[in-house]
């Protein structure tokens, strides 16, 4: 046996990761349900390095050095369970199975427990960066038993992206934690994409820019604090021309956003954990609204009411949008990091949020210059309460706040939807409010359900006898 790693599931992500391993000098055993894919990979890229072609699972497992390390790159769900079952039967105690797909973290918890019973290590690893990242250096978020990282970490770190010499890969925590943080990563990805979409919408509908003009703005922004992969590719997508019509591609694509589920999972989990990830939730719902084609058709022509005037100072409004985007983006990341902390507490994972800031700086879809700032914030204060109260982010929002309000007001008076900009601003105002209307909610709950309330001036739980003499009793 001579292979250091095996990859099963050779669709584009699996193929590219296998090639990445080979290019880094590792011998890679290849396996795929249909041998045609394996042969296609070898025919096209066999020169990338040292591959071992295998046809059956037994042959595949037999080609691996011990402890055997197998990376599964198949569709999340039943397909993953089926492959795990076959592998587990052929493997021995101490061997490591890595699931590199976008698995639901609760599935990963279940699988890790089941395989542990059989003496096998199961590592649920979030892998981000798309096809290109898989080939040239993704961000990798491996969870699972710490002891398996000794045998696996160096291999994964060798193929991951690096920033300032630091690999974008680290052991995240036990069982499902790797897939949990990858899920939250994708939630933030959704929020970031939605915010960028709202900025584009404002340029188009409030300032009358065409796609090329908006592309120029994003290119410029990518030279500043907004520098990020998503801002960069936004300009490229906006500049793309449609060969059939000559129009901008973005103007001929149907405006109904699809989703495979990770954003939705993030919000479901946040609901259970009680973490207000409002930016991510708005992003998921905005995709759902865009896809509600029948309702949208029925609503065409509904009254807008009296609309305000369009902004006349183009440069000023452009800068307002930039600042609103930056502030809203800070909120989205702050909320995502809150969810990571809450998940860590709930499952007893003992995660280090600063690790995520470090490994998301390169390779992944949400890589961005400002993740360096988040890393610094966690380096200074590993237990920080919320990113938005940290000095750098606090100042960034203070610089942006007037612009942020102007953007939301202008969008509202022009009838342009900005759910993520607006809800992020409301979240910020809610968080910093001295008194929230929640006191009234508590009063109502006590009125109809005797649910009790706390007082600002003494400890304990109280109830007002609403249907009696309305005196207060201690509950
Ligand atoms: C990544 C991406 C990747 C995938 C998304 C797409 O980190 O590399 O997030 O995992 O492209 O899951 O998600 P939707 O299809 O739900 O937009």
XYZ file of C-alpha atoms and ligand atoms in Angstrom:
492
model
C 0.000 0.000 0.000
C 1.466 3.308 -0.975
C -1.255 6.004 -1.072
C -1.316 8.623 1.700
C -4.887 9.598 0.982
C -7.867 8.234 -0.909
C -10.584 10.280 -2.539
C -13.927 8.732 -3.404
C -16.492 10.686 -5.390
C -14.790 12.216 -8.396
C -17.224 14.865 -9.564
C -15.624 18.248 -10.036
C -14.962 19.042 -6.345
C -13.583 15.563 -5.631
C -11.418 15.548 -8.772
C -9.963 18.929 -8.008
C -9.156 18.061 -4.400
C -7.531 14.806 -5.537
C -5.413 16.750 -8.034
C -4.522 19.270 -5.340
C -3.231 16.449 -3.092
C -1.264 14.954 -5.988
C 0.264 18.295 -6.931
C 1.506 18.588 -3.368
C 3.436 15.361 -3.682
C 0.963 13.008 -2.016
C 0.092 9.676 -3.582
C -3.672 9.643 -4.068
C -5.866 6.575 -4.424
C -8.869 7.294 -6.625
C -12.289 5.719 -6.424
C -15.610 6.459 -8.000
C -18.820 4.468 -8.279
C -18.483 4.464 -12.059
C -14.920 3.864 -13.228
C -15.461 6.151 -16.233
C -15.003 9.255 -14.058
C -11.792 7.888 -12.577
C -10.416 7.161 -16.033
C -11.487 10.567 -17.314
C -9.606 12.226 -14.468
C -6.517 10.135 -15.111
C -6.648 10.789 -18.862
C -6.932 14.536 -18.445
C -4.776 15.128 -15.370
C -2.810 11.979 -14.657
C 0.336 14.082 -15.012
C -0.549 16.168 -11.970
C 1.124 13.631 -9.697
C 1.024 10.107 -8.384
C -2.430 8.498 -8.566
C -3.534 4.944 -7.828
C -6.475 3.832 -9.971
C -8.862 1.518 -8.128
C -12.160 -0.040 -9.118
C -13.637 -1.585 -5.993
C -13.869 -0.308 -2.440
C -11.695 -3.222 -1.278
C -9.006 -2.379 -3.808
C -9.287 1.304 -2.851
C -8.941 0.663 0.875
C -6.135 -1.800 0.189
C -4.145 0.884 -1.630
C -3.904 3.081 1.467
C -1.152 3.397 4.054
C -2.251 3.029 7.687
C -3.925 4.740 9.358
C -5.991 4.856 6.211
C -7.369 8.248 5.279
C -10.323 8.464 2.921
C -11.958 11.680 1.833
C -15.567 11.314 0.718
C -16.717 13.889 -1.822
C -20.231 12.753 -2.666
C -23.624 14.409 -2.455
C -24.689 15.204 1.117
C -27.415 12.951 2.535
C -28.147 9.308 1.721
C -25.280 8.996 -0.748
C -22.853 9.868 2.045
C -24.341 7.278 4.401
C -24.091 4.595 1.714
C -20.405 5.269 1.040
C -19.588 5.448 4.749
C -21.229 2.054 5.276
C -19.166 0.417 2.514
C -15.947 2.001 3.691
C -16.500 1.196 7.340
C -16.935 -2.484 6.459
C -13.621 -2.520 4.630
C -11.608 -0.407 7.082
C -9.943 -1.158 10.441
C -9.964 0.516 13.851
C -7.841 3.669 13.846
C -8.613 4.481 10.177
C -10.042 7.889 9.318
C -13.044 8.731 7.168
C -13.398 12.375 6.178
C -16.648 13.774 4.811
C -15.771 16.837 2.746
C -19.306 17.553 1.535
C -21.779 20.118 2.823
C -23.320 17.733 5.368
C -25.877 18.834 7.916
C -23.915 19.012 11.169
C -26.446 16.918 13.075
C -25.868 14.117 10.541
C -22.157 14.473 11.233
C -22.744 14.170 14.981
C -24.718 10.982 14.366
C -22.152 9.488 11.974
C -19.207 10.313 14.229
C -20.856 8.575 17.178
C -21.733 5.494 15.123
C -18.222 5.137 13.682
C -16.570 5.737 17.048
C -18.428 2.630 18.276
C -16.619 0.729 15.556
C -13.218 2.194 16.432
C -13.096 4.426 13.338
C -12.417 8.162 13.297
C -14.950 10.269 11.464
C -14.026 13.792 10.488
C -16.751 16.097 9.160
C -14.790 18.695 7.246
C -16.295 21.829 5.776
C -14.478 22.728 2.573
C -14.998 26.118 1.000
C -13.730 27.770 -2.116
C -15.717 26.188 -4.901
C -14.082 24.326 -7.783
C -11.180 26.704 -8.073
C -10.456 26.631 -4.367
C -10.555 22.836 -4.307
C -7.797 22.761 -6.916
C -5.632 25.658 -5.798
C -6.209 25.915 -2.062
C -9.522 25.868 -0.212
C -10.347 26.848 3.347
C -10.835 23.623 5.315
C -12.812 23.234 8.541
C -12.236 19.727 9.911
C -14.119 18.641 13.016
C -14.031 15.276 14.777
C -11.712 13.576 17.222
C -8.653 15.631 18.068
C -6.340 12.586 17.922
C -7.163 12.058 14.247
C -5.862 15.525 13.450
C -2.280 14.434 14.136
C -2.480 11.989 11.224
C -4.670 14.157 9.043
C -3.915 17.815 9.772
C -0.568 18.114 7.968
C -2.074 16.530 4.846
C -5.042 18.904 4.809
C -2.953 21.927 5.704
C -0.597 21.181 2.812
C -3.390 21.597 0.247
C -5.269 24.469 1.899
C -4.898 28.140 1.066
C -2.308 30.035 3.119
C -2.366 33.635 4.296
C 0.873 35.149 5.590
C 2.239 31.609 5.834
C -0.644 30.402 8.005
C -2.741 27.558 6.582
C -6.471 28.178 6.167
C -7.152 24.920 7.960
C -7.206 24.021 11.624
C -8.872 21.473 13.864
C -12.221 23.090 14.689
C -13.583 20.921 17.483
C -15.417 17.646 18.180
C -17.959 15.762 16.036
C -20.231 18.061 14.023
C -18.424 21.327 14.738
C -16.561 21.484 11.419
C -19.743 21.203 9.411
C -21.499 23.572 11.804
C -18.996 26.361 11.191
C -19.048 25.649 7.447
C -22.831 26.032 7.619
C -22.478 29.403 9.360
C -19.824 30.366 6.786
C -22.405 29.717 4.087
C -25.015 31.720 6.006
C -22.625 34.665 6.064
C -21.987 34.042 2.359
C -25.735 34.385 1.745
C -25.901 37.634 3.745
C -22.875 39.087 1.977
C -24.298 38.198 -1.441
C -27.680 39.699 -0.556
C -26.078 42.944 0.651
C -24.064 43.194 -2.553
C -27.275 42.541 -4.483
C -29.066 45.340 -2.650
C -26.210 47.741 -3.415
C -26.430 46.783 -7.103
C -30.203 47.272 -7.040
C -29.760 50.808 -5.655
C -27.252 51.730 -8.344
C -29.583 50.411 -11.002
C -32.894 51.753 -9.753
C -31.966 54.840 -7.722
C -29.074 56.102 -9.863
C -29.904 54.545 -13.237
C -26.488 52.877 -13.670
C -26.042 50.138 -16.241
C -24.223 46.921 -15.385
C -20.824 48.179 -16.587
C -21.097 51.300 -14.455
C -21.896 49.226 -11.374
C -19.003 46.907 -12.238
C -16.652 49.886 -12.210
C -17.851 50.868 -8.736
C -17.284 47.348 -7.382
C -13.830 47.214 -8.940
C -12.970 50.444 -7.184
C -14.405 49.234 -3.897
C -12.292 46.129 -4.144
C -9.259 48.333 -3.681
C -10.417 49.433 -0.212
C -11.774 48.068 3.047
C -14.456 46.090 1.171
C -11.797 44.072 -0.652
C -13.094 40.525 -0.902
C -13.618 37.630 -3.243
C -17.361 38.287 -3.519
C -16.895 41.976 -4.372
C -14.256 41.032 -6.931
C -16.401 38.442 -8.716
C -19.420 40.764 -8.592
C -17.588 43.133 -10.949
C -16.734 40.225 -13.236
C -20.293 38.934 -13.349
C -21.642 42.432 -14.019
C -19.174 42.979 -16.863
C -20.019 39.723 -18.618
C -21.828 40.175 -21.952
C -24.396 37.758 -23.279
C -23.227 36.316 -26.601
C -26.790 35.796 -27.849
C -28.135 39.316 -27.346
C -25.107 41.483 -26.718
C -26.705 42.666 -23.494
C -25.167 42.409 -20.054
C -25.547 38.796 -18.915
C -27.082 39.941 -15.626
C -29.924 41.507 -17.627
C -30.875 38.250 -19.326
C -30.634 35.920 -16.299
C -33.956 35.125 -14.569
C -34.095 37.011 -11.267
C -35.039 33.995 -9.119
C -32.242 32.923 -6.754
C -31.894 29.261 -5.927
C -30.385 27.613 -2.890
C -29.179 24.189 -1.959
C -29.946 24.531 1.747
C -26.991 25.594 3.860
C -28.326 29.134 4.364
C -31.678 27.753 5.401
C -29.968 25.360 7.837
C -28.074 28.271 9.364
C -31.291 30.117 10.074
C -33.071 27.021 11.404
C -30.184 26.403 13.771
C -30.118 30.057 14.798
C -33.832 29.888 15.623
C -33.203 26.896 17.868
C -30.234 28.566 19.505
C -32.090 31.864 19.926
C -29.439 33.859 18.053
C -30.775 36.782 15.990
C -28.987 36.228 12.667
C -31.253 38.776 11.013
C -28.964 39.494 8.057
C -28.667 35.842 7.118
C -32.393 35.262 7.617
C -33.289 38.208 5.376
C -30.919 36.852 2.752
C -32.549 33.420 2.807
C -36.032 34.945 2.657
C -35.001 37.336 -0.115
C -34.006 34.311 -2.209
C -37.358 32.717 -1.391
C -39.220 35.895 -2.372
C -37.318 36.134 -5.638
C -38.314 32.558 -6.384
C -42.010 33.104 -5.604
C -42.741 33.670 -9.256
C -46.539 33.316 -9.110
C -46.946 35.701 -6.211
C -44.598 38.171 -7.825
C -46.551 38.006 -11.059
C -49.822 38.563 -9.218
C -48.317 41.539 -7.384
C -47.016 43.339 -10.492
C -48.566 46.786 -10.674
C -49.466 47.056 -6.983
C -49.408 50.631 -5.779
C -46.103 52.087 -4.662
C -47.620 55.136 -2.990
C -46.003 58.523 -3.432
C -42.309 58.088 -4.135
C -39.518 60.452 -3.171
C -36.953 62.056 -5.428
C -33.874 60.207 -6.642
C -30.550 61.252 -5.168
C -28.888 64.014 -7.187
C -25.414 63.830 -5.714
C -24.219 60.626 -7.351
C -20.789 60.619 -5.714
C -22.254 61.147 -2.261
C -24.882 58.431 -2.670
C -22.284 56.027 -4.042
C -20.188 56.585 -0.946
C -23.311 56.205 1.223
C -23.997 52.812 -0.331
C -20.392 51.735 0.203
C -20.559 52.612 3.874
C -23.979 51.022 4.320
C -22.613 47.859 2.756
C -19.607 47.812 5.042
C -21.647 48.415 8.200
C -24.248 45.805 7.255
C -21.496 43.356 6.454
C -19.979 43.861 9.896
C -23.395 43.093 11.395
C -23.729 39.900 9.320
C -20.326 38.619 10.440
C -20.963 39.642 14.039
C -24.200 37.658 13.996
C -22.489 34.646 12.428
C -19.794 34.683 15.082
C -22.497 34.955 17.770
C -24.040 31.803 16.342
C -20.706 29.980 16.423
C -20.343 30.836 20.092
C -23.914 29.752 20.841
C -23.454 26.475 18.948
C -20.235 25.856 20.814
C -21.984 26.366 24.167
C -24.983 24.252 23.190
C -22.909 21.261 22.047
C -19.996 21.706 24.448
C -17.520 22.066 21.578
C -15.271 24.659 23.202
C -14.669 26.384 19.862
C -12.238 29.257 19.405
C -14.060 31.805 17.201
C -10.776 33.531 16.382
C -9.738 30.341 14.530
C -12.551 30.857 12.073
C -11.473 34.438 11.413
C -7.983 33.096 10.734
C -8.883 30.275 8.367
C -11.545 32.277 6.512
C -8.987 34.882 5.447
C -8.092 32.819 2.398
C -9.461 30.082 0.178
C -13.129 30.381 1.068
C -15.972 32.224 -0.614
C -16.256 34.852 2.144
C -12.535 35.614 2.232
C -12.116 39.323 2.739
C -9.551 41.822 3.857
C -11.591 42.719 6.925
C -11.310 39.175 8.312
C -7.834 40.275 9.379
C -9.598 42.811 11.598
C -11.857 40.132 13.041
C -8.820 37.957 13.722
C -7.101 40.875 15.473
C -10.204 41.528 17.554
C -10.242 37.900 18.749
C -6.472 37.893 19.284
C -6.872 40.905 21.583
C -9.943 39.566 23.316
C -10.746 35.854 22.794
C -13.981 36.196 24.793
C -15.387 39.269 23.134
C -19.138 39.746 23.580
C -19.982 41.042 20.131
C -17.805 42.120 17.249
C -19.717 45.352 16.839
C -18.601 46.696 20.211
C -14.907 46.066 19.483
C -13.039 49.360 18.899
C -12.237 48.869 15.219
C -15.766 47.808 14.255
C -17.412 50.286 16.544
C -15.527 53.075 14.828
C -16.228 51.657 11.378
C -19.949 51.682 12.104
C -19.805 55.145 13.627
C -18.176 56.345 10.391
C -20.909 54.677 8.381
C -23.999 55.317 10.437
C -25.243 58.526 8.759
C -24.745 57.029 5.326
C -26.413 53.808 6.425
C -29.535 55.660 7.567
C -29.636 57.769 4.392
C -29.446 54.651 2.227
C -32.301 52.927 4.062
C -34.433 56.088 4.033
C -33.756 56.766 0.352
C -34.460 53.175 -0.627
C -37.709 53.268 1.327
C -38.905 56.532 -0.215
C -38.052 55.171 -3.676
C -39.806 51.844 -3.074
C -36.597 49.843 -3.542
C -36.405 46.736 -1.315
C -33.365 46.630 0.981
C -34.293 43.935 3.511
C -30.746 43.161 4.613
C -29.544 46.789 4.824
C -32.660 47.770 6.764
C -32.801 44.835 9.135
C -29.098 45.104 9.898
C -29.577 48.742 10.808
C -32.572 47.834 12.994
C -30.499 45.134 14.656
C -27.821 47.703 15.428
C -30.400 50.156 16.786
C -32.044 47.381 18.780
C -28.793 46.248 20.311
C -27.741 49.729 21.349
C -31.225 50.771 22.628
C -31.468 51.474 26.313
C -35.128 50.401 26.518
C -36.798 48.006 24.110
C -40.555 47.473 23.787
C -39.998 43.974 25.175
C -41.277 45.257 28.543
C -44.682 45.630 26.931
C -44.425 42.134 25.459
C -43.761 40.829 28.959
C -46.792 42.730 30.277
C -49.001 41.241 27.570
C -47.706 37.738 28.255
C -48.369 38.168 31.934
C -51.859 39.498 31.145
C -53.063 36.615 29.026
C -50.948 33.770 30.352
C -49.676 34.687 33.817
C -46.187 34.203 32.383
C -44.647 36.593 34.963
C -42.031 39.308 34.506
C -38.938 40.669 36.203
C -38.727 44.206 37.642
C -35.986 46.741 37.006
C -35.756 47.605 40.700
C -35.742 44.293 42.583
C -34.876 40.634 41.968
C -37.511 37.906 41.553
C -40.436 37.026 39.301
C -43.719 38.906 39.545
C -47.294 38.574 38.350
C -50.063 41.149 38.273
C -53.548 39.842 39.159
C -54.993 41.169 35.908
C -58.426 39.587 36.316
C -58.558 40.378 40.040
C -57.718 43.578 41.838
C -54.612 44.132 39.674
C -52.262 44.112 42.590
C -48.863 42.525 42.122
C -47.729 39.291 43.709
C -44.390 37.598 43.796
C -44.538 34.486 41.658
C -18.311 27.297 -0.645
C -19.723 27.435 -1.135
C -20.220 26.105 -1.621
C -21.474 26.160 -2.455
C -22.661 26.733 -1.727
C -23.741 27.194 -2.674
O -18.095 27.645 0.504
O -17.457 26.888 -1.421
O -20.518 27.891 -0.112
O -20.352 25.279 -0.507
O -21.213 26.871 -3.624
O -23.149 25.747 -0.898
O -24.869 27.290 -1.939
P -26.295 27.570 -2.538
O -26.500 26.671 -3.708
O -27.212 27.248 -1.403
O -26.286 29.011 -2.924
